[in-house]
Amino acid sequence: MTATKEKPAATTAEQTQDLTDGFHLVIDALKLNGLTTIYGVPGIPITDFGRMAQAAGVRVLSFRHEQNAGYAAAIAGFLTKKPGICLTVSAPGFLNGLTALAHATTNCFPMILISGSSEREIVDLQQGDYEEMDQLAIAKPLCKAAFRVLHAADIGIGLARAIRAALSGRPGGVYLDLPAKLFGQIMNAEAGRKSLVKVIDAAPAQIPAPDAVKRALDVLKSAKRPLIILGKGAAYAQADDAIRALVENSGIPFLPMSMAKGLLPDTHPQCAGAARSTVLKDSDVVMLIGARLNWLLSYGKGKTWGDVPKKFIQIDIEPKEMDSNVEIAAPVVGDIGSCVSALLEGMGTKWPAAPADWTGAVKAKREENVAKMAPRLMNNNSPMDYHGALGALRTIIKERPDAILVNEGANTLDLARGVIDMYKPRKRLDVGTWGVMGIGMGSAIAAAVETGKPVLAVEGDSAFGFSGMEVETICRYNLPVCVVVFNNDGIYRGTDVNTAGSDPATTVFVKGARYDKMMEAFGGVGVNATTPDELKRAVNEAMDSGRPTLINAVLDPAAGSESGRIGNLNPQSVLRKK
Ligand code: ADP
Ligand code: TZD
Ligand code: MG
């Protein structure tokens, strides 16, 4: 390999006064834009960059695997409305981070994946460089935008483009490719400073057209059985007061999607969470706020939506989202804060209350369902079932509404979503649009780092395994994270048997595994809990102490069902021999 000679980085005091280099410029550009937390894994060519960033006051959190650092960055973007930064090495590190970048894009979370890359001249001729890969080309189809910076003088503009692409319009993931050589490039310090860009108004307000607002209000006024659906876009928008005013002034029942829970409390008198099937079936006008009519809402049609003809009003920043599955009678395109404020203004003070027969029917259904569930949540069985264990955790979140709940698994996810009420916005973080297993520890770490609040991560034993090694990261940074592993010995259940040979069945794990020992291995607290009472005591202790804790919650291996609540999506062969 004929290495191109690069000038060494500025070293002497005299040089640093006049000169700067790629390392410093990237760090300065990030800081100038208020991006002061990086989630990543060090290695060639970004090891020194991480050290220097840390020395310059940037918080650099080193993970054990880039995918988890990526999920941390993605959820940091959701929580803060600033792009979360994930930093990786080339080829394999980049690819490990890429799943999270695609996940961020799918979920409309702003994130920037910054990866070091190998020598362009060698990569492009495919001559076999160390970790050779055309990362820019590979990233492109999986994110909102992808850029490469080749000259130190372009670092400022490159980062500005990345920030703007991640935040403006529908937020998403952006890839920024920084070749190894760039870091060592030297330029005049003053010219370097001038080349940096502080992005002005990165997510400009998008005001809805007055006609669109009027049309939406006309449709809403015609409703006999209106419903508001709040999605995670509404949570992301941080327009909490306006959304609450819209819901309360209109008196319309609201249904929160998973990560929108808590935008208004789940115990709010208008919350229709516990009457979900009824409101989807029987409503006649549905206003979507930051929620897509994708699989999670059965595409807005079919059995779930019943026979009552529906009219949809949709508030979204992305115009192309309209009519993606069914006709949208009143599209309102703009940012949620501006759209909801415009609707509120249009409603004025004399807006008629939602019809009482409808709100009364929704309330009655909700109370019936809540009452039906209540006794199941109070059982103290050992081994535990989902309801007994979740009953305990539900009380903990009620008593600690500021805590952040991270949740993944199948039964562990679906049942926790229904059972654990949320009281404040952006406190529930989960698997998102794709239903990804593995977001757990990355999300928990970012939640603790970004908010300083205690975190409770409720994890299926399979789900936990995808990011379990990060318990070391949690201990290393001494984060207030309490992980509860719902240990039912497997994926969905721990009871499958392979009748064809001596290998275990494909969905089961080692029986009686002790996940709590993993946390103990790194100096955290491990607890084995066999009853809801034990579980509750252990979680309360963890939340009080703030010490990294992992509770192995022993669940009945037969308690879950295949694929949790989405068994209908799970194809099964009619020809399979039982
Ligand atoms: P959920 O899964 O909770 O139903 P989705 O992820 O399907 O939510 O939908 C989120 C929607 O919110 C996306 O269509 C996205 O374009 C939209 N969105 C995100 N941020 C904003 C914003 N600030 N203003 C308006 N719409 C937004
Ligand atoms: N891989 C990834 C990245 N995401 C996925 N969603 C899956 C695999 C498939 N999958 C699910 O959809 S849920 C699940 C897997 C492997 C695990 C369910 O088991 P669990 O939860 O132990 O986490 P329960 O409580 O036992 O159902
Ligand atoms: Mg399990």
XYZ file of C-alpha atoms and ligand atoms in Angstrom:
633
model
C 0.000 0.000 0.000
C 1.380 3.389 -0.903
C 0.246 5.455 1.997
C -0.214 9.126 1.300
C 1.922 11.126 3.706
C -0.267 13.263 5.908
C 1.125 16.100 7.966
C 1.186 15.161 11.671
C -1.495 16.768 13.847
C -0.513 20.115 15.333
C 1.504 19.523 18.471
C 3.526 22.452 19.749
C 1.925 25.363 21.523
C 2.853 27.640 18.660
C 1.287 25.359 16.085
C -1.981 24.892 17.980
C -2.383 28.662 18.096
C -2.476 28.931 14.303
C -3.443 25.502 13.159
C -6.287 23.138 13.635
C -7.048 19.689 12.262
C -9.945 17.446 11.370
C -10.182 16.009 14.883
C -10.606 19.434 16.450
C -12.938 20.702 13.755
C -15.400 17.811 14.150
C -15.420 18.245 17.915
C -15.811 22.026 17.646
C -18.595 21.672 15.082
C -20.523 19.260 17.312
C -20.125 21.501 20.357
C -21.084 24.612 18.428
C -24.390 22.896 17.660
C -24.987 21.754 21.219
C -24.288 18.115 20.428
C -22.340 17.204 23.533
C -23.118 13.527 24.025
C -21.730 10.738 21.847
C -22.670 7.053 22.038
C -20.181 4.719 20.390
C -17.439 2.114 20.337
C -13.783 3.160 19.859
C -11.228 1.762 17.400
C -9.420 2.696 14.161
C -9.757 5.464 13.021
C -11.758 7.161 15.779
C -9.989 6.127 18.999
C -8.131 9.375 19.417
C -11.202 11.322 18.373
C -13.134 9.833 21.306
C -10.365 10.708 23.754
C -10.082 14.234 22.438
C -13.840 14.757 22.487
C -13.939 13.618 26.101
C -11.075 15.977 26.947
C -13.004 18.793 25.252
C -16.005 18.295 27.532
C -18.141 16.104 25.277
C -19.696 13.165 27.114
C -18.517 10.064 25.275
C -20.220 6.840 26.331
C -18.399 3.734 25.183
C -20.592 0.707 24.603
C -19.847 -2.974 24.119
C -21.575 -3.159 20.727
C -22.388 -0.417 18.204
C -25.967 -1.527 17.758
C -26.733 -0.650 21.357
C -24.896 2.668 21.049
C -27.028 3.305 17.958
C -30.278 2.546 19.750
C -29.123 4.881 22.516
C -28.528 7.660 19.981
C -31.901 7.023 18.321
C -33.852 7.315 21.544
C -31.774 10.301 22.651
C -33.041 11.969 19.468
C -36.639 11.150 20.380
C -36.241 12.451 23.919
C -34.375 15.673 23.177
C -35.409 16.785 19.657
C -31.698 17.008 18.858
C -30.005 14.382 16.696
C -28.527 11.603 18.815
C -24.922 10.926 17.812
C -23.532 7.428 17.333
C -19.839 7.028 16.544
C -18.360 3.863 15.068
C -15.296 2.469 13.347
C -15.356 1.421 9.700
C -17.001 -1.592 7.965
C -18.094 -3.964 10.791
C -18.604 -1.190 13.338
C -20.480 0.846 10.758
C -22.678 -2.124 9.849
C -23.386 -2.800 13.521
C -24.582 0.783 13.867
C -26.608 0.690 10.677
C -29.524 -1.345 12.078
C -30.089 1.403 14.612
C -29.849 4.087 11.925
C -32.523 2.324 9.879
C -34.606 1.931 13.034
C -34.293 5.669 13.760
C -35.406 6.492 10.220
C -38.356 4.103 10.398
C -39.462 5.640 13.680
C -38.882 9.268 12.613
C -36.226 9.832 15.301
C -33.401 12.259 14.499
C -30.007 10.575 14.688
C -26.603 10.917 13.051
C -24.399 7.881 12.597
C -20.815 9.072 12.227
C -18.448 6.355 11.057
C -14.786 6.502 10.336
C -13.939 4.945 6.995
C -10.882 3.646 5.185
C -8.758 5.231 2.455
C -11.020 6.320 -0.422
C -8.420 5.660 -3.111
C -8.026 2.064 -1.976
C -11.680 1.407 -1.160
C -12.832 2.671 -4.557
C -10.337 0.491 -6.398
C -11.266 -2.389 -4.076
C -7.649 -3.107 -3.324
C -8.312 -4.628 0.080
C -7.797 -1.901 2.644
C -8.195 -2.560 6.380
C -11.969 -2.697 6.935
C -12.630 -1.770 3.333
C -16.208 -0.867 2.492
C -18.082 1.744 0.472
C -20.058 2.782 3.531
C -21.753 5.803 1.968
C -23.338 3.705 -0.770
C -24.521 1.097 1.696
C -25.995 3.603 4.129
C -27.927 5.595 1.519
C -31.021 3.419 1.083
C -31.360 2.939 4.831
C -31.498 6.521 6.006
C -32.910 9.932 5.209
C -29.644 11.377 3.905
C -25.982 10.394 3.709
C -22.926 12.614 3.318
C -19.150 12.220 3.123
C -16.631 14.895 4.007
C -13.270 14.792 2.233
C -11.796 18.154 3.180
C -11.312 19.559 6.651
C -12.675 22.886 5.403
C -16.011 21.144 4.691
C -16.507 19.638 8.140
C -18.664 22.532 9.311
C -20.945 22.379 6.291
C -21.034 18.588 6.366
C -22.245 18.478 9.946
C -24.710 21.322 9.324
C -26.246 19.372 6.445
C -26.454 16.267 8.603
C -28.182 18.112 11.451
C -30.662 19.819 9.158
C -31.466 16.594 7.328
C -32.040 14.742 10.603
C -34.286 17.372 12.202
C -36.239 19.193 9.516
C -39.551 17.949 8.145
C -40.090 14.322 9.170
C -37.105 13.555 11.400
C -34.887 10.579 10.648
C -31.473 9.002 10.545
C -28.506 10.530 8.725
C -25.160 8.955 7.897
C -21.962 11.006 7.975
C -18.859 9.355 6.523
C -15.531 10.628 7.821
C -12.508 8.987 6.160
C -9.485 8.358 8.375
C -7.373 10.870 6.471
C -9.761 13.704 7.199
C -9.006 13.658 10.913
C -5.328 14.400 10.338
C -5.827 17.157 7.766
C -4.431 20.429 9.002
C -5.688 23.917 8.244
C -5.337 27.432 9.530
C -7.150 27.716 12.845
C -8.907 30.978 12.041
C -10.097 29.711 8.660
C -11.200 26.519 10.422
C -13.218 28.469 12.962
C -14.884 30.456 10.211
C -15.749 27.291 8.310
C -17.943 25.989 11.137
C -21.697 26.467 10.910
C -24.108 26.878 13.786
C -27.366 25.682 12.288
C -30.059 28.341 12.556
C -33.617 27.072 13.040
C -32.853 23.440 12.173
C -36.503 22.359 12.294
C -38.432 25.356 10.974
C -42.072 25.601 12.029
C -44.388 24.376 9.293
C -47.640 26.285 9.560
C -50.718 24.488 8.209
C -52.777 26.128 5.481
C -55.874 27.907 6.897
C -58.104 25.997 4.438
C -56.788 22.703 5.722
C -57.484 23.721 9.300
C -61.018 24.804 8.441
C -61.674 21.571 6.565
C -60.480 19.556 9.546
C -62.717 21.489 11.935
C -65.721 21.016 9.644
C -65.173 17.267 9.566
C -64.667 17.179 13.323
C -67.849 19.168 13.927
C -69.871 16.694 11.873
C -68.763 13.787 14.100
C -71.168 11.848 16.269
C -68.514 9.533 17.652
C -65.131 11.276 17.345
C -61.798 9.824 18.418
C -58.310 11.320 18.700
C -55.332 8.999 18.216
C -52.021 10.267 19.570
C -48.851 8.753 18.111
C -45.203 9.002 19.018
C -44.859 11.939 16.606
C -47.092 13.851 19.024
C -44.839 12.858 21.916
C -41.742 13.854 19.937
C -43.200 17.266 19.031
C -43.160 18.427 22.686
C -46.401 20.342 22.185
C -47.790 18.799 25.363
C -49.872 21.740 26.605
C -51.517 22.417 23.250
C -52.364 18.734 22.783
C -53.862 18.520 26.249
C -55.922 21.655 25.577
C -57.184 20.240 22.273
C -58.253 16.987 23.913
C -59.832 18.628 26.939
C -61.557 21.526 25.128
C -63.118 19.126 22.655
C -64.025 16.446 25.203
C -63.150 13.802 22.604
C -61.917 10.382 23.811
C -58.244 9.817 23.002
C -56.275 6.673 22.305
C -52.514 6.840 22.855
C -50.220 4.689 20.745
C -47.566 2.892 22.745
C -44.927 5.635 22.991
C -47.548 8.381 23.213
C -48.825 6.945 26.484
C -48.528 9.533 29.227
C -48.877 12.523 26.889
C -52.076 12.794 28.877
C -52.251 10.381 31.825
C -53.640 6.934 31.055
C -55.957 7.550 34.016
C -57.401 10.703 32.380
C -61.243 10.509 32.193
C -61.100 10.809 28.378
C -58.473 8.093 27.885
C -59.854 5.265 25.773
C -56.804 3.005 26.117
C -58.798 0.349 27.941
C -61.608 0.563 25.370
C -59.393 0.313 22.297
C -61.396 -2.189 20.257
C -64.639 -0.353 20.924
C -63.405 3.083 19.898
C -61.682 1.815 16.754
C -64.830 -0.050 15.692
C -67.494 2.450 16.617
C -65.921 5.866 15.979
C -67.039 7.807 12.892
C -64.391 10.563 12.743
C -60.804 9.839 13.713
C -58.175 12.526 14.135
C -54.634 11.173 13.918
C -51.966 13.333 15.528
C -48.441 12.121 14.734
C -49.551 8.526 14.140
C -49.424 6.546 10.900
C -52.116 4.165 9.707
C -49.609 1.308 9.427
C -49.828 -2.264 10.727
C -50.056 -1.003 14.290
C -53.450 0.487 13.407
C -54.475 -2.303 11.012
C -53.951 0.105 8.068
C -57.126 2.014 8.976
C -59.449 -0.626 7.534
C -60.855 -4.120 7.969
C -62.364 -5.897 10.948
C -60.544 -3.847 13.598
C -62.240 -0.712 12.292
C -65.742 -2.227 12.151
C -68.590 -1.382 9.812
C -69.039 2.259 10.768
C -67.836 4.435 7.840
C -64.863 6.511 8.956
C -63.605 9.917 8.099
C -59.967 10.545 8.921
C -58.313 13.811 9.819
C -54.533 13.466 9.838
C -52.004 15.876 11.286
C -48.510 15.129 10.058
C -45.429 16.982 8.900
C -44.939 14.610 5.969
C -47.356 15.370 3.102
C -46.716 11.996 1.442
C -48.081 10.230 4.504
C -51.621 11.269 3.539
C -53.772 8.628 1.775
C -51.083 6.001 2.248
C -53.657 3.397 3.216
C -57.107 4.968 3.170
C -58.517 8.270 2.041
C -57.744 11.115 4.398
C -60.780 13.419 4.382
C -58.915 16.280 6.008
C -55.126 16.291 5.699
C -53.437 18.886 7.882
C -49.799 19.156 6.916
C -47.483 20.964 9.283
C -45.650 20.569 12.540
C -47.838 19.308 15.340
C -47.323 22.320 17.588
C -48.449 24.739 14.863
C -51.295 22.510 13.645
C -52.770 21.868 17.069
C -52.526 25.543 17.989
C -54.296 26.497 14.746
C -57.057 23.985 15.429
C -57.472 25.290 18.980
C -57.741 28.820 17.721
C -60.301 27.781 15.108
C -62.374 25.998 17.752
C -62.636 29.164 19.837
C -64.513 29.078 23.121
C -67.894 27.849 21.909
C -66.910 24.487 20.471
C -69.674 21.942 21.215
C -68.763 19.165 23.652
C -68.364 15.690 22.158
C -71.776 13.903 22.155
C -72.502 12.600 25.655
C -73.958 9.252 24.552
C -70.639 8.462 22.852
C -68.313 9.640 25.635
C -70.558 7.864 28.155
C -70.411 4.605 26.184
C -66.611 4.798 25.936
C -66.298 5.507 29.646
C -68.563 2.578 30.562
C -66.570 0.196 28.365
C -63.304 1.406 29.833
C -64.506 0.965 33.397
C -65.815 -2.508 32.603
C -62.458 -3.586 31.158
C -60.424 -2.030 33.967
C -62.597 -3.797 36.568
C -62.224 -7.110 34.724
C -58.429 -6.829 34.769
C -58.066 -5.637 38.396
C -58.224 -8.969 40.276
C -55.711 -10.604 37.922
C -53.167 -7.907 38.753
C -53.371 -8.648 42.453
C -52.346 -12.300 42.459
C -49.175 -13.229 44.342
C -48.542 -16.525 42.531
C -45.153 -18.227 42.501
C -43.849 -18.784 39.878
C -45.310 -15.509 38.710
C -47.631 -14.997 35.776
C -47.446 -11.818 33.674
C -50.364 -10.126 35.397
C -49.094 -10.712 38.911
C -45.627 -9.394 38.067
C -46.982 -6.447 36.076
C -49.469 -5.573 38.816
C -46.473 -4.936 41.081
C -44.635 -2.843 38.484
C -47.754 -0.850 37.664
C -47.945 0.359 41.260
C -44.278 1.333 41.187
C -44.720 3.551 38.114
C -47.859 5.073 39.645
C -45.841 6.031 42.711
C -42.861 7.186 40.606
C -44.387 8.881 37.548
C -41.086 10.567 36.646
C -39.312 7.274 36.115
C -38.737 6.171 32.544
C -40.073 2.800 31.481
C -38.208 0.856 28.801
C -40.051 -2.187 27.522
C -39.367 -4.996 25.044
C -40.277 -8.636 24.499
C -43.404 -10.257 23.097
C -45.814 -11.070 25.938
C -43.653 -8.903 28.194
C -44.203 -5.980 25.813
C -47.842 -6.445 24.899
C -49.045 -7.067 28.429
C -46.910 -4.355 30.051
C -48.199 -1.829 27.521
C -51.761 -2.590 28.577
C -51.200 -2.933 32.312
C -48.705 -0.209 33.241
C -50.341 3.226 33.200
C -48.128 6.161 32.246
C -48.640 9.609 33.688
C -46.182 11.914 31.948
C -45.039 12.485 28.347
C -42.076 10.605 26.839
C -41.692 8.237 29.761
C -42.414 5.054 27.831
C -39.737 3.871 25.388
C -40.146 0.639 23.509
C -39.582 -1.421 20.364
C -41.158 1.148 18.021
C -42.548 0.665 14.545
C -40.555 -2.442 13.656
C -40.980 -4.223 16.958
C -37.216 -4.554 17.324
C -35.763 -6.789 20.003
C -32.529 -5.279 21.302
C -33.446 -1.659 21.996
C -33.486 -2.341 25.741
C -30.130 -1.511 27.282
C -29.257 1.200 24.733
C -32.570 2.937 25.423
C -32.170 2.556 29.180
C -28.667 4.028 29.107
C -29.654 6.989 26.924
C -32.764 7.642 29.009
C -30.685 7.803 32.190
C -27.964 9.926 30.546
C -30.276 12.380 28.786
C -32.849 12.882 31.541
C -31.062 12.026 34.803
C -34.246 10.193 35.867
C -34.374 6.631 37.193
C -35.066 3.991 34.550
C -37.036 0.770 34.856
C -36.413 -1.625 31.958
C -38.966 -4.421 31.722
C -37.459 -7.043 29.447
C -38.440 -10.430 28.084
C -35.587 -12.888 28.652
C -35.089 -13.200 24.891
C -35.308 -9.455 24.297
C -32.776 -8.777 27.058
C -30.292 -11.164 25.480
C -29.912 -8.930 22.424
C -28.233 -6.176 24.438
C -27.477 -7.887 27.758
C -23.722 -7.259 27.693
C -24.418 -3.557 28.173
C -25.102 -4.213 31.861
C -21.355 -3.699 32.126
C -21.801 -0.255 30.537
C -24.586 0.522 33.028
C -22.282 -0.442 35.916
C -19.268 1.370 34.456
C -21.144 4.672 34.260
C -23.038 3.863 37.458
C -26.424 4.668 35.919
C -29.708 4.525 37.842
C -31.100 1.649 35.772
C -33.151 -1.205 37.181
C -33.585 -4.072 34.724
C -36.330 -6.614 35.331
C -35.958 -9.742 33.206
C -39.244 -11.608 32.814
C -37.662 -15.030 32.755
C -40.053 -17.592 31.298
C -37.228 -19.737 29.902
C -37.685 -18.650 26.322
C -39.223 -16.837 23.408
C -42.972 -16.541 24.100
C -42.884 -19.600 26.385
C -40.328 -21.970 27.816
C -42.311 -25.121 27.196
C -41.595 -26.114 23.578
C -40.144 -29.583 23.037
C -38.183 -30.816 20.028
C -39.528 -34.284 19.357
C -37.145 -34.985 16.465
C -33.802 -35.094 18.265
C -31.772 -34.195 21.307
C -31.311 -30.486 20.571
C -33.567 -28.176 22.568
C -36.622 -26.697 20.812
C -35.911 -23.511 18.856
C -37.763 -21.183 21.222
C -36.437 -22.304 24.598
C -33.411 -21.271 26.674
C -31.492 -22.791 29.570
C -34.039 -23.514 32.260
C -33.696 -21.719 35.572
C -31.119 -19.243 34.179
C -29.989 -16.560 36.657
C -29.722 -13.280 34.744
C -29.202 -11.441 38.046
C -25.679 -12.913 38.209
C -24.778 -10.910 35.094
C -25.235 -7.633 36.928
C -23.358 -8.948 39.964
C -20.413 -9.811 37.717
C -19.803 -6.089 37.199
C -20.451 -4.883 40.722
C -24.162 -4.098 40.397
C -27.005 -5.549 42.460
C -28.576 -8.857 41.416
C -31.847 -10.182 42.850
C -33.772 -13.365 42.145
C -37.487 -12.659 42.657
C -40.063 -15.449 42.741
C -43.208 -13.586 43.827
C -44.763 -10.201 42.957
C -44.097 -9.062 46.536
C -40.391 -9.863 46.236
C -40.273 -8.183 42.852
C -41.895 -5.035 44.162
C -39.548 -4.811 47.122
C -36.465 -5.276 44.947
C -37.527 -2.679 42.356
C -38.374 -0.125 45.030
C -34.978 -0.644 46.611
C -33.256 -0.198 43.261
C -35.211 2.948 42.451
C -34.446 4.407 45.882
C -30.734 3.624 45.777
C -30.171 4.422 42.089
C -27.721 1.525 41.938
C -27.504 -0.578 38.789
C -29.759 -3.552 39.495
C -30.963 -6.599 37.610
C -33.888 -8.577 38.930
C -34.421 -12.056 37.553
C -38.210 -12.368 37.765
C -39.068 -16.068 37.689
C -42.135 -16.476 35.498
C -44.173 -19.581 34.807
C -42.713 -20.956 31.537
C -46.245 -21.740 30.387
C -47.632 -18.256 31.037
C -47.102 -16.597 27.637
C -48.694 -17.106 24.240
C -46.991 -17.437 20.859
C -46.074 -13.998 19.450
C -47.844 -12.230 22.340
C -50.734 -10.170 20.978
C -49.726 -10.394 17.323
C -50.100 -14.135 16.819
C -52.318 -13.316 13.829
C -49.201 -12.161 11.921
C -47.407 -15.449 12.603
C -47.787 -17.857 9.656
C -48.149 -21.496 10.677
C -47.998 -24.458 8.315
C -51.120 -26.546 8.152
C -48.878 -29.354 6.873
C -46.555 -29.350 9.891
C -46.642 -32.631 11.809
C -47.769 -31.909 15.349
P -47.039 5.577 16.249
O -46.196 4.355 15.980
O -46.958 6.045 17.655
O -48.419 5.416 15.740
P -45.715 6.710 13.971
O -44.256 6.542 14.142
O -46.414 5.729 13.114
O -46.386 6.791 15.418
O -46.030 8.143 13.395
C -45.317 9.273 13.752
C -45.679 10.345 12.737
O -45.409 11.612 13.326
C -44.872 10.267 11.447
O -45.736 10.141 10.347
C -44.095 11.586 11.411
O -44.007 12.143 10.123
C -44.914 12.459 12.330
N -44.166 13.518 13.002
C -43.022 13.406 13.695
N -42.665 14.579 14.225
C -43.607 15.472 13.862
C -43.815 16.864 14.091
N -42.980 17.584 14.840
N -44.887 17.437 13.542
C -45.753 16.724 12.777
N -45.624 15.417 12.535
C -44.568 14.788 13.068
N -35.066 -10.274 16.096
C -35.301 -8.942 16.202
C -34.174 -7.979 16.026
N -36.514 -8.472 16.455
C -37.543 -9.336 16.593
N -38.750 -8.799 16.815
C -37.345 -10.744 16.545
C -36.078 -11.158 16.291
C -38.455 -11.785 16.725
N -38.990 -11.737 18.083
C -40.148 -11.060 18.396
O -40.855 -10.435 17.594
S -40.455 -11.120 20.056
C -39.074 -12.058 20.368
C -38.381 -12.310 19.187
C -37.121 -13.097 19.149
C -38.719 -12.469 21.761
C -39.896 -12.780 22.651
O -39.464 -13.434 23.820
P -39.209 -12.649 25.154
O -40.692 -12.233 25.597
O -38.612 -13.595 26.116
O -38.468 -11.417 24.920
P -41.856 -13.189 26.147
O -42.362 -12.485 27.357
O -41.258 -14.524 26.488
O -42.934 -13.316 25.120
Mg -39.457 -14.930 27.385
